């Protein structure tokens, strides 16, 4: 599987930011700057250096729709891995949530600080279309 190592624009705005995978992934798939993504998520309740508590609600409101809900892990579901999801979705822009992390996927390529954990179970998947 393919991935591209990127900070999503963080270096030019907040080089010391930590726990910002949501900001990076959101900026990359929505095709906006890290600065704008950071501001939007802060306005929606994200605290610097902390995970965002109500990310799913924010995504539904901003993105417009949750896609492929069959891949959202629920208690008792066998789930689908990040690697399988990427392989099954070779085109489009997706933001995928796995346990403790959020990853951007654009046209079948994961965009993250390093190689993603391909065997992690996808717990949420959002499709981005015509956002910019």
Tab-separated table of N, CA and C in Angstrom:
chain	number	residue	atom	x	y	z
A	1	UNK	N	0.832	-1.174	0.000
A	1	UNK	CA	0.000	0.000	0.000
A	1	UNK	C	0.882	1.243	0.000
A	2	UNK	N	0.338	2.290	-0.565
A	2	UNK	CA	1.133	3.502	-0.714
A	2	UNK	C	0.765	4.546	0.329
A	3	UNK	N	1.786	5.312	0.716
A	3	UNK	CA	1.552	6.457	1.587
A	3	UNK	C	2.568	7.533	1.248
A	4	UNK	N	2.218	8.760	1.557
A	4	UNK	CA	3.118	9.894	1.392
A	4	UNK	C	3.283	10.531	2.759
A	5	UNK	N	4.536	10.724	3.142
A	5	UNK	CA	4.823	11.349	4.429
A	5	UNK	C	4.648	12.862	4.296
A	6	UNK	N	3.757	13.434	5.096
A	6	UNK	CA	3.483	14.869	5.057
A	6	UNK	C	3.002	15.354	6.412
A	7	UNK	N	3.288	16.611	6.712
A	7	UNK	CA	2.783	17.202	7.960
A	7	UNK	C	1.521	18.016	7.707
A	8	UNK	N	1.041	18.031	6.479
A	8	UNK	CA	-0.203	18.729	6.158
A	8	UNK	C	-0.126	20.235	6.262
A	9	UNK	N	1.068	20.793	6.315
A	9	UNK	CA	1.229	22.243	6.419
A	9	UNK	C	1.523	22.737	7.818
A	10	UNK	N	1.654	21.821	8.754
A	10	UNK	CA	1.881	22.197	10.153
A	10	UNK	C	3.185	22.971	10.346
A	11	UNK	N	4.237	22.576	9.668
A	11	UNK	CA	5.547	23.188	9.869
A	11	UNK	C	5.508	24.709	9.668
A	12	UNK	N	4.736	25.182	8.705
A	12	UNK	CA	4.659	26.612	8.437
A	12	UNK	C	3.765	27.392	9.385
A	13	UNK	N	2.986	26.703	10.210
A	13	UNK	CA	2.045	27.400	11.090
A	13	UNK	C	2.287	27.098	12.568
A	14	UNK	N	2.370	25.840	12.913
A	14	UNK	CA	2.499	25.437	14.320
A	14	UNK	C	3.457	24.255	14.415
A	15	UNK	N	4.760	24.485	14.204
A	15	UNK	CA	5.707	23.374	14.127
A	15	UNK	C	5.810	22.524	15.394
A	16	UNK	N	5.431	23.053	16.535
A	16	UNK	CA	5.527	22.297	17.793
A	16	UNK	C	4.208	21.687	18.233
A	17	UNK	N	3.177	21.820	17.412
A	17	UNK	CA	1.858	21.265	17.746
A	17	UNK	C	1.962	19.741	17.877
A	18	UNK	N	1.251	19.191	18.842
A	18	UNK	CA	1.205	17.748	19.028
A	18	UNK	C	-0.235	17.289	19.056
A	19	UNK	N	-0.435	15.999	18.864
A	19	UNK	CA	-1.781	15.407	18.842
A	19	UNK	C	-2.683	16.146	17.860
A	20	UNK	N	-2.166	16.415	16.671
A	20	UNK	CA	-2.902	17.204	15.686
A	20	UNK	C	-3.263	16.410	14.438
A	21	UNK	N	-3.340	15.097	14.544
A	21	UNK	CA	-3.641	14.290	13.368
A	21	UNK	C	-4.974	14.684	12.734
A	22	UNK	N	-5.939	15.080	13.547
A	22	UNK	CA	-7.234	15.505	13.026
A	22	UNK	C	-7.086	16.756	12.174
A	23	UNK	N	-6.323	17.711	12.649
A	23	UNK	CA	-6.121	18.956	11.904
A	23	UNK	C	-5.407	18.666	10.584
A	24	UNK	N	-4.334	17.876	10.645
A	24	UNK	CA	-3.568	17.558	9.441
A	24	UNK	C	-4.421	16.831	8.418
A	25	UNK	N	-5.120	15.798	8.855
A	25	UNK	CA	-5.943	15.009	7.940
A	25	UNK	C	-7.076	15.846	7.357
A	26	UNK	N	-7.713	16.636	8.201
A	26	UNK	CA	-8.816	17.483	7.739
A	26	UNK	C	-8.327	18.495	6.697
A	27	UNK	N	-7.185	19.116	6.945
A	27	UNK	CA	-6.627	20.074	5.986
A	27	UNK	C	-6.342	19.398	4.650
A	28	UNK	N	-5.757	18.219	4.695
A	28	UNK	CA	-5.371	17.523	3.466
A	28	UNK	C	-6.570	17.090	2.631
A	29	UNK	N	-7.569	16.489	3.256
A	29	UNK	CA	-8.703	15.999	2.453
A	29	UNK	C	-9.658	17.108	2.047
A	30	UNK	N	-9.740	18.174	2.830
A	30	UNK	CA	-10.646	19.269	2.473
A	30	UNK	C	-9.967	20.299	1.591
A	31	UNK	N	-8.669	20.135	1.365
A	31	UNK	CA	-7.886	20.996	0.486
A	31	UNK	C	-7.870	22.447	0.961
A	32	UNK	N	-7.705	22.606	2.282
A	32	UNK	CA	-7.555	23.935	2.862
A	32	UNK	C	-6.221	23.969	3.610
A	33	UNK	N	-5.807	25.141	4.033
A	33	UNK	CA	-4.535	25.249	4.736
A	33	UNK	C	-4.641	24.663	6.142
A	34	UNK	N	-3.491	24.292	6.686
A	34	UNK	CA	-3.435	23.809	8.068
A	34	UNK	C	-3.974	24.897	8.999
A	35	UNK	N	-3.607	26.144	8.741
A	35	UNK	CA	-4.058	27.270	9.569
A	35	UNK	C	-5.586	27.348	9.602
A	36	UNK	N	-6.229	27.234	8.426
A	36	UNK	CA	-7.689	27.296	8.365
A	36	UNK	C	-8.334	26.092	9.046
A	37	UNK	N	-7.762	24.912	8.831
A	37	UNK	CA	-8.293	23.711	9.476
A	37	UNK	C	-8.159	23.824	10.994
A	38	UNK	N	-7.037	24.319	11.446
A	38	UNK	CA	-6.782	24.507	12.880
A	38	UNK	C	-7.832	25.454	13.471
A	39	UNK	N	-8.087	26.557	12.784
A	39	UNK	CA	-9.069	27.542	13.261
A	39	UNK	C	-10.480	26.958	13.290
A	40	UNK	N	-10.863	26.220	12.239
A	40	UNK	CA	-12.206	25.628	12.188
A	40	UNK	C	-12.413	24.625	13.313
A	41	UNK	N	-11.428	23.772	13.531
A	41	UNK	CA	-11.566	22.759	14.574
A	41	UNK	C	-11.517	23.385	15.965
A	42	UNK	N	-10.732	24.447	16.133
A	42	UNK	CA	-10.711	25.154	17.419
A	42	UNK	C	-12.081	25.771	17.700
A	43	UNK	N	-12.681	26.352	16.678
A	43	UNK	CA	-14.013	26.950	16.828
A	43	UNK	C	-15.061	25.886	17.184
A	44	UNK	N	-14.835	24.666	16.691
A	44	UNK	CA	-15.769	23.564	16.958
A	44	UNK	C	-15.490	22.866	18.290
A	45	UNK	N	-14.445	23.315	19.015
A	45	UNK	CA	-14.208	22.770	20.350
A	45	UNK	C	-12.903	22.032	20.550
A	46	UNK	N	-12.069	21.936	19.514
A	46	UNK	CA	-10.783	21.258	19.692
A	46	UNK	C	-9.856	22.112	20.543
A	47	UNK	N	-9.264	21.499	21.530
A	47	UNK	CA	-8.288	22.166	22.393
A	47	UNK	C	-6.894	21.750	21.947
A	48	UNK	N	-5.959	22.692	21.929
A	48	UNK	CA	-4.606	22.401	21.496
A	48	UNK	C	-3.979	21.314	22.362
A	49	UNK	N	-3.419	20.297	21.701
A	49	UNK	CA	-2.769	19.209	22.417
A	49	UNK	C	-3.723	18.180	22.995
A	50	UNK	N	-5.010	18.259	22.643
A	50	UNK	CA	-5.998	17.303	23.153
A	50	UNK	C	-6.850	16.802	22.000
A	51	UNK	N	-7.392	15.633	22.197
A	51	UNK	CA	-8.280	15.078	21.179
A	51	UNK	C	-9.618	15.806	21.203
A	52	UNK	N	-10.266	15.824	20.036
A	52	UNK	CA	-11.553	16.498	19.921
A	52	UNK	C	-12.670	15.539	20.333
A	53	UNK	N	-13.459	15.932	21.309
A	53	UNK	CA	-14.483	15.053	21.876
A	53	UNK	C	-15.626	14.771	20.910
A	54	UNK	N	-16.072	15.764	20.158
A	54	UNK	CA	-17.265	15.608	19.328
A	54	UNK	C	-16.933	15.705	17.842
A	55	UNK	N	-15.900	15.005	17.434
A	55	UNK	CA	-15.423	15.063	16.063
A	55	UNK	C	-16.465	14.566	15.064
A	56	UNK	N	-17.152	13.484	15.389
A	56	UNK	CA	-18.163	12.919	14.481
A	56	UNK	C	-19.263	13.910	14.151
A	57	UNK	N	-19.751	14.624	15.135
A	57	UNK	CA	-20.799	15.625	14.905
A	57	UNK	C	-20.278	16.749	14.020
A	58	UNK	N	-19.065	17.198	14.298
A	58	UNK	CA	-18.448	18.228	13.463
A	58	UNK	C	-18.355	17.763	12.019
A	59	UNK	N	-17.904	16.532	11.794
A	59	UNK	CA	-17.747	16.027	10.438
A	59	UNK	C	-19.076	15.914	9.709
A	60	UNK	N	-20.097	15.453	10.384
A	60	UNK	CA	-21.413	15.334	9.740
A	60	UNK	C	-21.921	16.694	9.300
A	61	UNK	N	-21.742	17.692	10.136
A	61	UNK	CA	-22.212	19.039	9.816
A	61	UNK	C	-21.387	19.668	8.699
A	62	UNK	N	-20.071	19.493	8.745
A	62	UNK	CA	-19.226	20.175	7.775
A	62	UNK	C	-19.146	19.435	6.465
A	63	UNK	N	-18.963	18.150	6.527
A	63	UNK	CA	-18.754	17.358	5.322
A	63	UNK	C	-20.058	17.133	4.573
A	64	UNK	N	-21.148	17.069	5.281
A	64	UNK	CA	-22.427	16.874	4.615
A	64	UNK	C	-22.979	15.482	4.737
A	65	UNK	N	-22.101	14.468	4.710
A	65	UNK	CA	-22.613	13.107	4.849
A	65	UNK	C	-21.497	12.167	5.283
A	66	UNK	N	-21.870	11.172	6.027
A	66	UNK	CA	-20.933	10.108	6.376
A	66	UNK	C	-21.055	9.064	5.281
A	67	UNK	N	-19.930	8.637	4.741
A	67	UNK	CA	-19.997	7.666	3.656
A	67	UNK	C	-19.611	6.279	4.146
A	68	UNK	N	-20.080	5.302	3.441
A	68	UNK	CA	-19.735	3.899	3.704
A	68	UNK	C	-19.918	3.524	5.175
A	69	UNK	N	-21.100	3.793	5.698
A	69	UNK	CA	-21.339	3.529	7.117
A	69	UNK	C	-21.205	2.051	7.463
A	70	UNK	N	-21.225	1.174	6.481
A	70	UNK	CA	-21.024	-0.247	6.786
A	70	UNK	C	-19.630	-0.496	7.338
A	71	UNK	N	-18.698	0.433	7.137
A	71	UNK	CA	-17.340	0.274	7.630
A	71	UNK	C	-17.123	0.894	9.006
A	72	UNK	N	-18.116	1.556	9.524
A	72	UNK	CA	-17.984	2.114	10.863
A	72	UNK	C	-18.100	0.972	11.859
A	73	UNK	N	-17.090	0.833	12.687
A	73	UNK	CA	-17.060	-0.279	13.636
A	73	UNK	C	-18.048	-0.047	14.770
A	74	UNK	N	-18.822	-1.059	15.043
A	74	UNK	CA	-19.747	-1.054	16.173
A	74	UNK	C	-19.454	-2.287	17.011
A	75	UNK	N	-19.913	-2.277	18.230
A	75	UNK	CA	-19.688	-3.432	19.111
A	75	UNK	C	-20.160	-4.712	18.424
A	76	UNK	N	-19.299	-5.684	18.335
A	76	UNK	CA	-19.667	-6.965	17.738
A	76	UNK	C	-19.336	-7.073	16.257
A	77	UNK	N	-19.086	-5.957	15.568
A	77	UNK	CA	-18.738	-6.009	14.145
A	77	UNK	C	-17.307	-6.498	13.993
A	78	UNK	N	-17.044	-7.146	12.881
A	78	UNK	CA	-15.669	-7.595	12.645
A	78	UNK	C	-14.811	-6.444	12.135
A	79	UNK	N	-15.410	-5.405	11.598
A	79	UNK	CA	-14.666	-4.228	11.157
A	79	UNK	C	-13.904	-4.459	9.875
A	80	UNK	N	-13.245	-3.431	9.422
A	80	UNK	CA	-12.412	-3.495	8.226
A	80	UNK	C	-11.126	-2.735	8.532
A	81	UNK	N	-10.018	-3.220	8.011
A	81	UNK	CA	-8.754	-2.576	8.299
A	81	UNK	C	-8.539	-1.347	7.423
A	82	UNK	N	-7.647	-0.494	7.872
A	82	UNK	CA	-7.272	0.686	7.104
A	82	UNK	C	-6.744	0.278	5.732
A	83	UNK	N	-5.899	-0.734	5.696
A	83	UNK	CA	-5.365	-1.211	4.423
A	83	UNK	C	-6.437	-1.676	3.466
A	84	UNK	N	-7.406	-2.422	3.958
A	84	UNK	CA	-8.502	-2.913	3.112
A	84	UNK	C	-9.353	-1.748	2.605
A	85	UNK	N	-9.632	-0.795	3.487
A	85	UNK	CA	-10.440	0.361	3.097
A	85	UNK	C	-9.749	1.133	1.972
A	86	UNK	N	-8.456	1.377	2.118
A	86	UNK	CA	-7.706	2.116	1.105
A	86	UNK	C	-7.720	1.342	-0.214
A	87	UNK	N	-7.529	0.037	-0.145
A	87	UNK	CA	-7.538	-0.795	-1.346
A	87	UNK	C	-8.913	-0.778	-2.024
A	88	UNK	N	-9.974	-0.764	-1.229
A	88	UNK	CA	-11.336	-0.781	-1.765
A	88	UNK	C	-11.802	0.584	-2.278
A	89	UNK	N	-11.066	1.641	-1.981
A	89	UNK	CA	-11.453	2.999	-2.374
A	89	UNK	C	-10.271	3.687	-3.071
A	90	UNK	N	-9.995	3.292	-4.318
A	90	UNK	CA	-8.808	3.807	-5.012
A	90	UNK	C	-8.929	5.247	-5.496
A	91	UNK	N	-10.126	5.796	-5.501
A	91	UNK	CA	-10.302	7.193	-5.905
A	91	UNK	C	-11.140	7.923	-4.866
A	92	UNK	N	-10.947	9.222	-4.787
A	92	UNK	CA	-11.709	10.052	-3.865
A	92	UNK	C	-10.873	10.498	-2.680
A	93	UNK	N	-11.482	11.376	-1.876
A	93	UNK	CA	-10.822	11.933	-0.690
A	93	UNK	C	-11.583	11.471	0.542
A	94	UNK	N	-10.883	10.809	1.453
A	94	UNK	CA	-11.495	10.235	2.646
A	94	UNK	C	-10.714	10.619	3.889
A	95	UNK	N	-11.432	10.826	4.953
A	95	UNK	CA	-10.842	11.003	6.263
A	95	UNK	C	-11.254	9.780	7.060
A	96	UNK	N	-10.275	9.017	7.531
A	96	UNK	CA	-10.553	7.766	8.233
A	96	UNK	C	-10.114	7.863	9.678
A	97	UNK	N	-10.990	7.446	10.562
A	97	UNK	CA	-10.661	7.429	11.986
A	97	UNK	C	-10.416	5.993	12.414
A	98	UNK	N	-9.269	5.781	13.022
A	98	UNK	CA	-8.952	4.497	13.635
A	98	UNK	C	-8.724	4.779	15.117
A	99	UNK	N	-8.513	3.763	15.895
A	99	UNK	CA	-8.350	3.979	17.335
A	99	UNK	C	-7.174	4.929	17.608
A	100	UNK	N	-7.470	6.073	18.206
A	100	UNK	CA	-6.452	7.028	18.611
A	100	UNK	C	-5.804	7.823	17.500
A	101	UNK	N	-6.349	7.755	16.269
A	101	UNK	CA	-5.687	8.439	15.158
A	101	UNK	C	-6.681	8.733	14.034
A	102	UNK	N	-6.334	9.740	13.232
A	102	UNK	CA	-7.108	10.093	12.046
A	102	UNK	C	-6.136	10.183	10.879
A	103	UNK	N	-6.523	9.616	9.737
A	103	UNK	CA	-5.658	9.545	8.563
A	103	UNK	C	-6.388	10.093	7.341
A	104	UNK	N	-5.675	10.858	6.520
A	104	UNK	CA	-6.206	11.330	5.241
A	104	UNK	C	-5.856	10.307	4.170
A	105	UNK	N	-6.812	10.036	3.278
A	105	UNK	CA	-6.568	9.161	2.131
A	105	UNK	C	-7.078	9.885	0.894
A	106	UNK	N	-6.180	10.080	-0.071
A	106	UNK	CA	-6.538	10.764	-1.313
A	106	UNK	C	-6.144	9.868	-2.483
A	107	UNK	N	-7.147	9.492	-3.262
A	107	UNK	CA	-6.942	8.642	-4.446
A	107	UNK	C	-6.098	7.409	-4.141
A	108	UNK	N	-6.452	6.725	-3.062
A	108	UNK	CA	-5.816	5.468	-2.715
A	108	UNK	C	-4.450	5.577	-2.062
A	109	UNK	N	-4.068	6.782	-1.666
A	109	UNK	CA	-2.771	7.003	-1.025
A	109	UNK	C	-3.012	7.623	0.350
A	110	UNK	N	-2.458	7.004	1.392
A	110	UNK	CA	-2.575	7.552	2.747
A	110	UNK	C	-1.583	8.697	2.899
A	111	UNK	N	-2.032	9.785	3.528
A	111	UNK	CA	-1.195	10.958	3.778
A	111	UNK	C	-1.072	11.125	5.280
A	112	UNK	N	0.155	10.975	5.812
A	112	UNK	CA	0.334	11.021	7.259
A	112	UNK	C	1.796	11.327	7.577
A	113	UNK	N	2.110	11.494	8.856
A	113	UNK	CA	3.487	11.774	9.264
A	113	UNK	C	4.421	10.600	9.005
A	114	UNK	N	3.910	9.410	8.967
A	114	UNK	CA	4.691	8.206	8.715
A	114	UNK	C	3.784	7.134	8.161
A	115	UNK	N	4.312	5.948	8.011
A	115	UNK	CA	3.495	4.868	7.466
A	115	UNK	C	2.371	4.520	8.436
A	116	UNK	N	1.132	4.500	7.929
A	116	UNK	CA	-0.013	4.192	8.792
A	116	UNK	C	0.014	2.741	9.276
A	117	UNK	N	-0.749	2.489	10.301
A	117	UNK	CA	-0.923	1.125	10.792
A	117	UNK	C	-2.023	0.490	9.943
A	118	UNK	N	-1.605	-0.202	8.891
A	118	UNK	CA	-2.540	-0.733	7.905
A	118	UNK	C	-3.538	-1.711	8.501
A	119	UNK	N	-3.195	-2.378	9.603
A	119	UNK	CA	-4.090	-3.368	10.195
A	119	UNK	C	-5.043	-2.770	11.229
A	120	UNK	N	-4.960	-1.455	11.455
A	120	UNK	CA	-5.878	-0.798	12.394
A	120	UNK	C	-7.299	-0.855	11.841
A	121	UNK	N	-8.265	-0.990	12.726
A	121	UNK	CA	-9.674	-1.077	12.324
A	121	UNK	C	-10.251	0.322	12.117
A	122	UNK	N	-10.914	0.514	10.972
A	122	UNK	CA	-11.557	1.794	10.663
A	122	UNK	C	-12.808	1.919	11.520
A	123	UNK	N	-12.905	3.020	12.251
A	123	UNK	CA	-14.051	3.257	13.131
A	123	UNK	C	-14.964	4.350	12.596
A	124	UNK	N	-14.497	5.084	11.615
A	124	UNK	CA	-15.297	6.125	10.985
A	124	UNK	C	-14.685	6.485	9.646
A	125	UNK	N	-15.530	6.736	8.666
A	125	UNK	CA	-15.047	7.089	7.329
A	125	UNK	C	-15.921	8.188	6.769
A	126	UNK	N	-15.294	9.279	6.359
A	126	UNK	CA	-16.010	10.381	5.772
A	126	UNK	C	-15.477	10.645	4.378
A	127	UNK	N	-16.386	10.872	3.447
A	127	UNK	CA	-16.032	11.132	2.062
A	127	UNK	C	-16.152	12.620	1.796
A	128	UNK	N	-15.135	13.204	1.170
A	128	UNK	CA	-15.141	14.626	0.857
A	128	UNK	C	-15.332	14.814	-0.634
A	129	UNK	N	-16.348	15.578	-1.004
A	129	UNK	CA	-16.615	15.858	-2.410
A	129	UNK	C	-16.926	17.329	-2.582
A	130	UNK	N	-16.297	17.947	-3.559
A	130	UNK	CA	-16.583	19.336	-3.926
A	130	UNK	C	-16.583	20.271	-2.730
A	131	UNK	N	-15.538	20.184	-1.900
A	131	UNK	CA	-15.485	21.005	-0.710
A	131	UNK	C	-14.821	22.353	-0.987
A	132	UNK	N	-13.785	22.325	-1.768
A	132	UNK	CA	-13.040	23.569	-2.006
A	132	UNK	C	-13.806	24.511	-2.918
